[in-house]
JSON list of C-alpha atoms and ligand atoms in Angstrom, two decimals:
[
{"chain": "A", "resi": 25, "resn": "MET", "atom": "CA", "xyz": [102.90, 86.64, 90.40]},
{"chain": "A", "resi": 26, "resn": "PRO", "atom": "CA", "xyz": [103.77, 84.88, 93.87]},
{"chain": "A", "resi": 27, "resn": "GLU", "atom": "CA", "xyz": [100.89, 84.24, 95.96]},
{"chain": "A", "resi": 28, "resn": "ILE", "atom": "CA", "xyz": [101.03, 86.08, 99.37]},
{"chain": "A", "resi": 29, "resn": "ASP", "atom": "CA", "xyz": [99.65, 84.61, 102.56]},
{"chain": "A", "resi": 30, "resn": "SER", "atom": "CA", "xyz": [97.46, 86.91, 104.07]},
{"chain": "A", "resi": 31, "resn": "GLN", "atom": "CA", "xyz": [98.35, 85.96, 107.48]},
{"chain": "A", "resi": 32, "resn": "LEU", "atom": "CA", "xyz": [102.15, 86.34, 106.74]},
{"chain": "A", "resi": 33, "resn": "PHE", "atom": "CA", "xyz": [101.53, 89.73, 105.13]},
{"chain": "A", "resi": 34, "resn": "ARG", "atom": "CA", "xyz": [99.45, 91.11, 108.10]},
{"chain": "A", "resi": 35, "resn": "SER", "atom": "CA", "xyz": [102.04, 89.76, 110.74]},
{"chain": "A", "resi": 36, "resn": "THR", "atom": "CA", "xyz": [104.99, 91.09, 109.02]},
{"chain": "A", "resi": 37, "resn": "MET", "atom": "CA", "xyz": [103.36, 94.70, 108.41]},
{"chain": "A", "resi": 38, "resn": "GLY", "atom": "CA", "xyz": [102.38, 94.45, 112.10]},
{"chain": "A", "resi": 39, "resn": "GLN", "atom": "CA", "xyz": [106.13, 94.58, 112.79]},
{"chain": "A", "resi": 40, "resn": "PHE", "atom": "CA", "xyz": [105.92, 98.10, 111.65]},
{"chain": "A", "resi": 41, "resn": "CYS", "atom": "CA", "xyz": [105.04, 100.47, 114.55]},
{"chain": "A", "resi": 42, "resn": "THR", "atom": "CA", "xyz": [102.96, 103.44, 113.71]},
{"chain": "A", "resi": 43, "resn": "GLY", "atom": "CA", "xyz": [100.97, 106.37, 115.41]},
{"chain": "A", "resi": 44, "resn": "VAL", "atom": "CA", "xyz": [97.24, 106.28, 115.13]},
{"chain": "A", "resi": 45, "resn": "VAL", "atom": "CA", "xyz": [95.07, 109.12, 113.71]},
{"chain": "A", "resi": 46, "resn": "VAL", "atom": "CA", "xyz": [91.31, 109.84, 113.44]},
{"chain": "A", "resi": 47, "resn": "ALA", "atom": "CA", "xyz": [90.43, 111.20, 110.02]},
{"chain": "A", "resi": 48, "resn": "THR", "atom": "CA", "xyz": [87.59, 113.68, 110.48]},
{"chain": "A", "resi": 49, "resn": "ALA", "atom": "CA", "xyz": [85.31, 115.85, 108.36]},
{"chain": "A", "resi": 50, "resn": "CYS", "atom": "CA", "xyz": [81.91, 117.37, 108.57]},
{"chain": "A", "resi": 51, "resn": "LEU", "atom": "CA", "xyz": [79.14, 116.60, 105.78]},
{"chain": "A", "resi": 52, "resn": "ASP", "atom": "CA", "xyz": [75.67, 118.35, 106.05]},
{"chain": "A", "resi": 53, "resn": "GLY", "atom": "CA", "xyz": [76.34, 119.40, 109.64]},
{"chain": "A", "resi": 54, "resn": "GLU", "atom": "CA", "xyz": [77.14, 115.65, 110.49]},
{"chain": "A", "resi": 55, "resn": "PRO", "atom": "CA", "xyz": [80.55, 114.91, 112.03]},
{"chain": "A", "resi": 56, "resn": "VAL", "atom": "CA", "xyz": [82.06, 111.66, 110.53]},
{"chain": "A", "resi": 57, "resn": "GLY", "atom": "CA", "xyz": [85.36, 109.99, 111.09]},
{"chain": "A", "resi": 58, "resn": "PHE", "atom": "CA", "xyz": [87.55, 106.83, 111.16]},
{"chain": "A", "resi": 59, "resn": "ALA", "atom": "CA", "xyz": [90.67, 105.49, 112.76]},
{"chain": "A", "resi": 60, "resn": "ALA", "atom": "CA", "xyz": [93.69, 105.13, 110.60]},
{"chain": "A", "resi": 61, "resn": "GLN", "atom": "CA", "xyz": [97.57, 104.12, 110.93]},
{"chain": "A", "resi": 62, "resn": "SER", "atom": "CA", "xyz": [98.30, 104.85, 107.26]},
{"chain": "A", "resi": 63, "resn": "PHE", "atom": "CA", "xyz": [98.90, 108.33, 107.58]},
{"chain": "A", "resi": 64, "resn": "VAL", "atom": "CA", "xyz": [102.24, 109.98, 106.37]},
{"chain": "A", "resi": 65, "resn": "SER", "atom": "CA", "xyz": [103.77, 113.45, 105.74]},
{"chain": "A", "resi": 66, "resn": "LEU", "atom": "CA", "xyz": [104.24, 113.42, 102.21]},
{"chain": "A", "resi": 67, "resn": "SER", "atom": "CA", "xyz": [105.59, 116.73, 100.76]},
{"chain": "A", "resi": 68, "resn": "LEU", "atom": "CA", "xyz": [106.81, 119.93, 102.16]},
{"chain": "A", "resi": 69, "resn": "ASP", "atom": "CA", "xyz": [106.61, 121.95, 99.00]},
{"chain": "A", "resi": 70, "resn": "PRO", "atom": "CA", "xyz": [103.51, 121.86, 98.30]},
{"chain": "A", "resi": 71, "resn": "PRO", "atom": "CA", "xyz": [102.29, 120.83, 101.71]},
{"chain": "A", "resi": 72, "resn": "LEU", "atom": "CA", "xyz": [100.73, 117.49, 101.11]},
{"chain": "A", "resi": 73, "resn": "VAL", "atom": "CA", "xyz": [99.83, 114.37, 103.40]},
{"chain": "A", "resi": 74, "resn": "ALA", "atom": "CA", "xyz": [98.71, 110.99, 102.63]},
{"chain": "A", "resi": 75, "resn": "LEU", "atom": "CA", "xyz": [96.07, 108.68, 103.94]},
{"chain": "A", "resi": 76, "resn": "CYS", "atom": "CA", "xyz": [94.91, 105.11, 102.88]},
{"chain": "A", "resi": 77, "resn": "PRO", "atom": "CA", "xyz": [91.18, 104.48, 103.43]},
{"chain": "A", "resi": 78, "resn": "ALA", "atom": "CA", "xyz": [90.07, 100.99, 102.85]},
{"chain": "A", "resi": 79, "resn": "ALA", "atom": "CA", "xyz": [87.71, 100.36, 100.04]},
{"chain": "A", "resi": 80, "resn": "THR", "atom": "CA", "xyz": [85.40, 99.18, 102.87]},
{"chain": "A", "resi": 81, "resn": "SER", "atom": "CA", "xyz": [85.38, 102.43, 104.92]},
{"chain": "A", "resi": 82, "resn": "THR", "atom": "CA", "xyz": [81.86, 103.84, 105.22]},
{"chain": "A", "resi": 83, "resn": "SER", "atom": "CA", "xyz": [83.25, 107.10, 106.39]},
{"chain": "A", "resi": 84, "resn": "TRP", "atom": "CA", "xyz": [85.57, 107.82, 103.47]},
{"chain": "A", "resi": 85, "resn": "PRO", "atom": "CA", "xyz": [83.00, 108.25, 100.83]},
{"chain": "A", "resi": 86, "resn": "ARG", "atom": "CA", "xyz": [81.30, 110.72, 103.04]},
{"chain": "A", "resi": 87, "resn": "ILE", "atom": "CA", "xyz": [84.74, 112.41, 103.89]},
{"chain": "A", "resi": 88, "resn": "ARG", "atom": "CA", "xyz": [85.49, 112.59, 99.96]},
{"chain": "A", "resi": 89, "resn": "GLU", "atom": "CA", "xyz": [82.19, 114.23, 99.42]},
{"chain": "A", "resi": 90, "resn": "ALA", "atom": "CA", "xyz": [82.96, 116.70, 101.99]},
{"chain": "A", "resi": 91, "resn": "GLY", "atom": "CA", "xyz": [86.06, 117.53, 100.07]},
{"chain": "A", "resi": 92, "resn": "SER", "atom": "CA", "xyz": [88.25, 117.99, 103.11]},
{"chain": "A", "resi": 93, "resn": "PHE", "atom": "CA", "xyz": [89.42, 116.27, 106.23]},
{"chain": "A", "resi": 94, "resn": "CYS", "atom": "CA", "xyz": [91.24, 116.64, 109.27]},
{"chain": "A", "resi": 95, "resn": "ILE", "atom": "CA", "xyz": [93.98, 114.49, 110.70]},
{"chain": "A", "resi": 96, "resn": "ASN", "atom": "CA", "xyz": [93.92, 114.19, 114.56]},
{"chain": "A", "resi": 97, "resn": "MET", "atom": "CA", "xyz": [97.01, 112.61, 116.01]},
{"chain": "A", "resi": 98, "resn": "LEU", "atom": "CA", "xyz": [95.92, 110.52, 119.12]},
{"chain": "A", "resi": 99, "resn": "ALA", "atom": "CA", "xyz": [97.92, 110.77, 122.46]},
{"chain": "A", "resi": 100, "resn": "SER", "atom": "CA", "xyz": [98.65, 107.70, 124.29]},
{"chain": "A", "resi": 101, "resn": "ASP", "atom": "CA", "xyz": [95.42, 107.88, 126.61]},
{"chain": "A", "resi": 102, "resn": "GLN", "atom": "CA", "xyz": [93.26, 107.95, 123.62]},
{"chain": "A", "resi": 103, "resn": "GLN", "atom": "CA", "xyz": [92.92, 104.11, 123.06]},
{"chain": "A", "resi": 104, "resn": "SER", "atom": "CA", "xyz": [89.10, 104.55, 123.61]},
{"chain": "A", "resi": 105, "resn": "VAL", "atom": "CA", "xyz": [88.76, 107.37, 121.25]},
{"chain": "A", "resi": 106, "resn": "CYS", "atom": "CA", "xyz": [90.66, 104.95, 118.62]},
{"chain": "A", "resi": 107, "resn": "ASP", "atom": "CA", "xyz": [88.37, 102.13, 119.78]},
{"chain": "A", "resi": 108, "resn": "ALA", "atom": "CA", "xyz": [85.25, 104.25, 118.98]},
{"chain": "A", "resi": 109, "resn": "PHE", "atom": "CA", "xyz": [86.46, 105.52, 115.78]},
{"chain": "A", "resi": 110, "resn": "ALA", "atom": "CA", "xyz": [87.63, 101.73, 114.56]},
{"chain": "A", "resi": 111, "resn": "ARG", "atom": "CA", "xyz": [84.09, 100.81, 114.39]},
{"chain": "A", "resi": 112, "resn": "SER", "atom": "CA", "xyz": [81.53, 101.27, 111.37]},
{"chain": "A", "resi": 113, "resn": "GLY", "atom": "CA", "xyz": [78.36, 103.01, 112.20]},
{"chain": "A", "resi": 114, "resn": "GLY", "atom": "CA", "xyz": [76.64, 104.39, 115.32]},
{"chain": "A", "resi": 115, "resn": "ASN", "atom": "CA", "xyz": [77.55, 107.77, 116.64]},
{"chain": "A", "resi": 116, "resn": "LYS", "atom": "CA", "xyz": [81.23, 107.96, 117.16]},
{"chain": "A", "resi": 117, "resn": "PHE", "atom": "CA", "xyz": [81.54, 111.22, 118.61]},
{"chain": "A", "resi": 118, "resn": "GLU", "atom": "CA", "xyz": [78.96, 110.76, 121.49]},
{"chain": "A", "resi": 119, "resn": "GLY", "atom": "CA", "xyz": [80.63, 111.84, 124.89]},
{"chain": "A", "resi": 120, "resn": "LEU", "atom": "CA", "xyz": [83.58, 113.33, 122.98]},
{"chain": "A", "resi": 121, "resn": "SER", "atom": "CA", "xyz": [84.50, 117.09, 122.76]},
{"chain": "A", "resi": 122, "resn": "TRP", "atom": "CA", "xyz": [85.47, 118.82, 119.65]},
{"chain": "A", "resi": 123, "resn": "THR", "atom": "CA", "xyz": [86.05, 121.90, 118.04]},
{"chain": "A", "resi": 124, "resn": "GLU", "atom": "CA", "xyz": [86.07, 123.03, 114.26]},
{"chain": "A", "resi": 125, "resn": "ALA", "atom": "CA", "xyz": [89.28, 123.40, 112.19]},
{"chain": "A", "resi": 126, "resn": "GLY", "atom": "CA", "xyz": [89.08, 125.93, 109.35]},
{"chain": "A", "resi": 127, "resn": "THR", "atom": "CA", "xyz": [87.53, 123.40, 106.98]},
{"chain": "A", "resi": 128, "resn": "GLY", "atom": "CA", "xyz": [84.73, 122.77, 109.30]},
{"chain": "A", "resi": 129, "resn": "SER", "atom": "CA", "xyz": [86.38, 119.35, 110.27]},
{"chain": "A", "resi": 130, "resn": "PRO", "atom": "CA", "xyz": [86.25, 118.16, 113.84]},
{"chain": "A", "resi": 131, "resn": "VAL", "atom": "CA", "xyz": [89.43, 118.68, 115.82]},
{"chain": "A", "resi": 132, "resn": "LEU", "atom": "CA", "xyz": [89.06, 116.30, 118.76]},
{"chain": "A", "resi": 133, "resn": "GLU", "atom": "CA", "xyz": [89.81, 117.23, 122.37]},
{"chain": "A", "resi": 134, "resn": "GLY", "atom": "CA", "xyz": [93.05, 115.84, 123.94]},
{"chain": "A", "resi": 135, "resn": "ILE", "atom": "CA", "xyz": [94.87, 115.09, 120.73]},
{"chain": "A", "resi": 136, "resn": "LEU", "atom": "CA", "xyz": [98.68, 115.96, 120.14]},
{"chain": "A", "resi": 137, "resn": "ALA", "atom": "CA", "xyz": [98.29, 118.00, 116.79]},
{"chain": "A", "resi": 138, "resn": "TYR", "atom": "CA", "xyz": [96.30, 118.33, 113.83]},
{"chain": "A", "resi": 139, "resn": "VAL", "atom": "CA", "xyz": [96.61, 118.68, 110.09]},
{"chain": "A", "resi": 140, "resn": "ASP", "atom": "CA", "xyz": [93.53, 120.07, 108.36]},
{"chain": "A", "resi": 141, "resn": "CYS", "atom": "CA", "xyz": [93.65, 119.31, 104.66]},
{"chain": "A", "resi": 142, "resn": "ARG", "atom": "CA", "xyz": [91.64, 119.99, 101.13]},
{"chain": "A", "resi": 143, "resn": "LEU", "atom": "CA", "xyz": [91.28, 116.72, 99.41]},
{"chain": "A", "resi": 144, "resn": "GLU", "atom": "CA", "xyz": [93.71, 116.98, 96.39]},
{"chain": "A", "resi": 145, "resn": "ALA", "atom": "CA", "xyz": [93.80, 113.76, 94.70]},
{"chain": "A", "resi": 146, "resn": "GLU", "atom": "CA", "xyz": [92.69, 110.12, 95.28]},
{"chain": "A", "resi": 147, "resn": "HIS", "atom": "CA", "xyz": [94.44, 107.13, 93.39]},
{"chain": "A", "resi": 148, "resn": "GLU", "atom": "CA", "xyz": [93.05, 103.53, 93.37]},
{"chain": "A", "resi": 149, "resn": "ALA", "atom": "CA", "xyz": [95.62, 101.10, 95.16]},
{"chain": "A", "resi": 150, "resn": "GLY", "atom": "CA", "xyz": [94.33, 97.48, 95.47]},
{"chain": "A", "resi": 151, "resn": "ASP", "atom": "CA", "xyz": [91.70, 97.18, 98.30]},
{"chain": "A", "resi": 152, "resn": "HIS", "atom": "CA", "xyz": [92.55, 100.74, 99.46]},
{"chain": "A", "resi": 153, "resn": "THR", "atom": "CA", "xyz": [92.94, 104.13, 97.96]},
{"chain": "A", "resi": 154, "resn": "ILE", "atom": "CA", "xyz": [95.68, 106.78, 98.42]},
{"chain": "A", "resi": 155, "resn": "ALA", "atom": "CA", "xyz": [94.11, 109.97, 99.44]},
{"chain": "A", "resi": 156, "resn": "ILE", "atom": "CA", "xyz": [96.34, 113.13, 98.97]},
{"chain": "A", "resi": 157, "resn": "GLY", "atom": "CA", "xyz": [95.54, 116.18, 101.12]},
{"chain": "A", "resi": 158, "resn": "ARG", "atom": "CA", "xyz": [96.58, 119.59, 100.67]},
{"chain": "A", "resi": 159, "resn": "VAL", "atom": "CA", "xyz": [97.49, 121.04, 104.21]},
{"chain": "A", "resi": 160, "resn": "GLN", "atom": "CA", "xyz": [95.66, 124.21, 104.88]},
{"chain": "A", "resi": 161, "resn": "THR", "atom": "CA", "xyz": [96.57, 124.62, 108.61]},
{"chain": "A", "resi": 162, "resn": "LEU", "atom": "CA", "xyz": [98.17, 122.60, 111.19]},
{"chain": "A", "resi": 163, "resn": "GLU", "atom": "CA", "xyz": [98.90, 122.90, 114.89]},
{"chain": "A", "resi": 164, "resn": "VAL", "atom": "CA", "xyz": [100.64, 121.25, 117.75]},
{"chain": "A", "resi": 165, "resn": "VAL", "atom": "CA", "xyz": [97.94, 121.33, 120.55]},
{"chain": "A", "resi": 166, "resn": "ASN", "atom": "CA", "xyz": [99.32, 119.15, 123.26]},
{"chain": "A", "resi": 167, "resn": "GLY", "atom": "CA", "xyz": [102.68, 118.01, 124.46]},
{"chain": "A", "resi": 168, "resn": "GLY", "atom": "CA", "xyz": [101.93, 114.53, 125.36]},
{"chain": "A", "resi": 169, "resn": "THR", "atom": "CA", "xyz": [103.15, 111.08, 124.01]},
{"chain": "A", "resi": 170, "resn": "PRO", "atom": "CA", "xyz": [101.49, 109.27, 121.00]},
{"chain": "A", "resi": 171, "resn": "LEU", "atom": "CA", "xyz": [99.38, 106.29, 120.85]},
{"chain": "A", "resi": 172, "resn": "LEU", "atom": "CA", "xyz": [101.43, 103.68, 118.88]},
{"chain": "A", "resi": 173, "resn": "PHE", "atom": "CA", "xyz": [100.04, 100.59, 117.25]},
{"chain": "A", "resi": 174, "resn": "PHE", "atom": "CA", "xyz": [102.70, 97.44, 117.02]},
{"chain": "A", "resi": 175, "resn": "ARG", "atom": "CA", "xyz": [101.96, 93.90, 116.49]},
{"chain": "A", "resi": 176, "resn": "GLY", "atom": "CA", "xyz": [98.20, 94.37, 116.73]},
{"chain": "A", "resi": 177, "resn": "GLY", "atom": "CA", "xyz": [98.42, 96.06, 120.20]},
{"chain": "A", "resi": 178, "resn": "TYR", "atom": "CA", "xyz": [98.87, 99.63, 121.63]},
{"chain": "A", "resi": 179, "resn": "GLY", "atom": "CA", "xyz": [101.62, 101.23, 123.50]},
{"chain": "A", "resi": 180, "resn": "SER", "atom": "CA", "xyz": [103.10, 104.61, 124.14]},
{"chain": "A", "resi": 181, "resn": "PHE", "atom": "CA", "xyz": [106.50, 105.87, 123.31]},
{"chain": "A", "resi": 182, "resn": "GLU", "atom": "CA", "xyz": [109.64, 105.90, 125.73]},
{"chain": "A", "resi": 183, "resn": "PRO", "atom": "CA", "xyz": [112.98, 107.72, 124.41]},
{"chain": "A", "resi": 184, "resn": "ILE", "atom": "CA", "xyz": [116.01, 105.36, 124.61]},
{"chain": "A", "resi": 185, "resn": "THR", "atom": "CA", "xyz": [118.34, 106.88, 127.39]},
{"chain": "A", "resi": 186, "resn": "ALA", "atom": "CA", "xyz": [122.23, 106.50, 127.25]},
{"chain": "B", "resi": 2, "resn": "LIG", "atom": "C1", "xyz": [95.13, 101.00, 114.71]},
{"chain": "B", "resi": 2, "resn": "LIG", "atom": "C2", "xyz": [94.11, 100.95, 113.68]},
{"chain": "B", "resi": 2, "resn": "LIG", "atom": "C3", "xyz": [94.68, 101.49, 112.42]},
{"chain": "B", "resi": 2, "resn": "LIG", "atom": "C4", "xyz": [93.71, 101.46, 111.29]},
{"chain": "B", "resi": 2, "resn": "LIG", "atom": "N1", "xyz": [94.18, 101.81, 109.93]},
{"chain": "B", "resi": 2, "resn": "LIG", "atom": "C5", "xyz": [93.31, 102.14, 108.95]},
{"chain": "B", "resi": 2, "resn": "LIG", "atom": "C6", "xyz": [93.62, 102.64, 107.79]},
{"chain": "B", "resi": 2, "resn": "LIG", "atom": "O1", "xyz": [94.80, 103.12, 107.64]},
{"chain": "B", "resi": 2, "resn": "LIG", "atom": "N2", "xyz": [92.70, 102.65, 106.89]},
{"chain": "B", "resi": 2, "resn": "LIG", "atom": "C7", "xyz": [91.50, 102.37, 106.87]},
{"chain": "B", "resi": 2, "resn": "LIG", "atom": "O2", "xyz": [90.62, 102.35, 105.93]},
{"chain": "B", "resi": 2, "resn": "LIG", "atom": "N3", "xyz": [90.93, 101.52, 108.09]},
{"chain": "B", "resi": 2, "resn": "LIG", "atom": "C8", "xyz": [91.87, 101.56, 109.28]},
{"chain": "B", "resi": 2, "resn": "LIG", "atom": "N4", "xyz": [91.48, 100.97, 110.36]},
{"chain": "B", "resi": 2, "resn": "LIG", "atom": "C9", "xyz": [90.13, 100.24, 110.51]},
{"chain": "B", "resi": 2, "resn": "LIG", "atom": "C10", "xyz": [89.03, 101.44, 110.49]},
{"chain": "B", "resi": 2, "resn": "LIG", "atom": "O3", "xyz": [89.37, 102.17, 111.55]},
{"chain": "B", "resi": 2, "resn": "LIG", "atom": "C11", "xyz": [87.80, 100.54, 110.70]},
{"chain": "B", "resi": 2, "resn": "LIG", "atom": "O4", "xyz": [87.64, 99.68, 109.76]},
{"chain": "B", "resi": 2, "resn": "LIG", "atom": "C12", "xyz": [86.43, 101.57, 110.84]},
{"chain": "B", "resi": 2, "resn": "LIG", "atom": "O5", "xyz": [85.52, 100.74, 111.11]},
{"chain": "B", "resi": 2, "resn": "LIG", "atom": "C13", "xyz": [86.08, 102.06, 109.63]},
{"chain": "B", "resi": 2, "resn": "LIG", "atom": "O6", "xyz": [84.96, 103.00, 109.88]},
{"chain": "B", "resi": 2, "resn": "LIG", "atom": "P1", "xyz": [84.12, 103.38, 108.75]},
{"chain": "B", "resi": 2, "resn": "LIG", "atom": "O7", "xyz": [83.25, 102.34, 108.24]},
{"chain": "B", "resi": 2, "resn": "LIG", "atom": "O8", "xyz": [83.02, 104.24, 109.73]},
{"chain": "B", "resi": 2, "resn": "LIG", "atom": "O9", "xyz": [85.04, 104.12, 107.82]},
{"chain": "B", "resi": 2, "resn": "LIG", "atom": "C14", "xyz": [92.45, 100.93, 111.45]},
{"chain": "B", "resi": 2, "resn": "LIG", "atom": "C15", "xyz": [91.94, 100.61, 112.63]},
{"chain": "B", "resi": 2, "resn": "LIG", "atom": "C16", "xyz": [92.96, 100.50, 113.67]},
{"chain": "B", "resi": 2, "resn": "LIG", "atom": "C17", "xyz": [92.23, 100.07, 115.11]}
]
């Protein structure tokens, strides 16, 4: 098997631009969540999405225990929200307004859209797992622009005009 240089792996994968989500859940009345870019729409019939939590994530075991999670798609003016949820520990929800989705998972104020899911399956994949969510409800809540992550930095979307 070829040895892959980790720096090369990171810099190459960093060329792929993604949006940023915050995956949230509520366990024993406590909200939990973490920032992620590894979100993908997986299947329309049945409606499934996927997310890849790192084995090091301290929030994911709690979200797994909750058995459901909500994907919050961040808007371009929510970099501070991303920063708060990209840290381990502490009260990440401090100062934030949120409501509950049907599963009880937090829906953060100011997001573009959310996808509320039941955890359907989880597959081990190296130093991450692939978590599959069965969509329960989803909604576009805001007509803004997305927060994008590219080459280790943040930006926003601008359409190409002819
Ligand atoms: C833009 C961005 C994308 C990220 N994507 C992921 C991801 O897909 N999966 C993941 O487990 N962590 C991802 N992280 C890192 C977690 O947000 C970070 O490790 C966080 O501290 C985890 O919190 P926790 O320990 O409460 O789970 C990302 C961070 C940033 C800033």
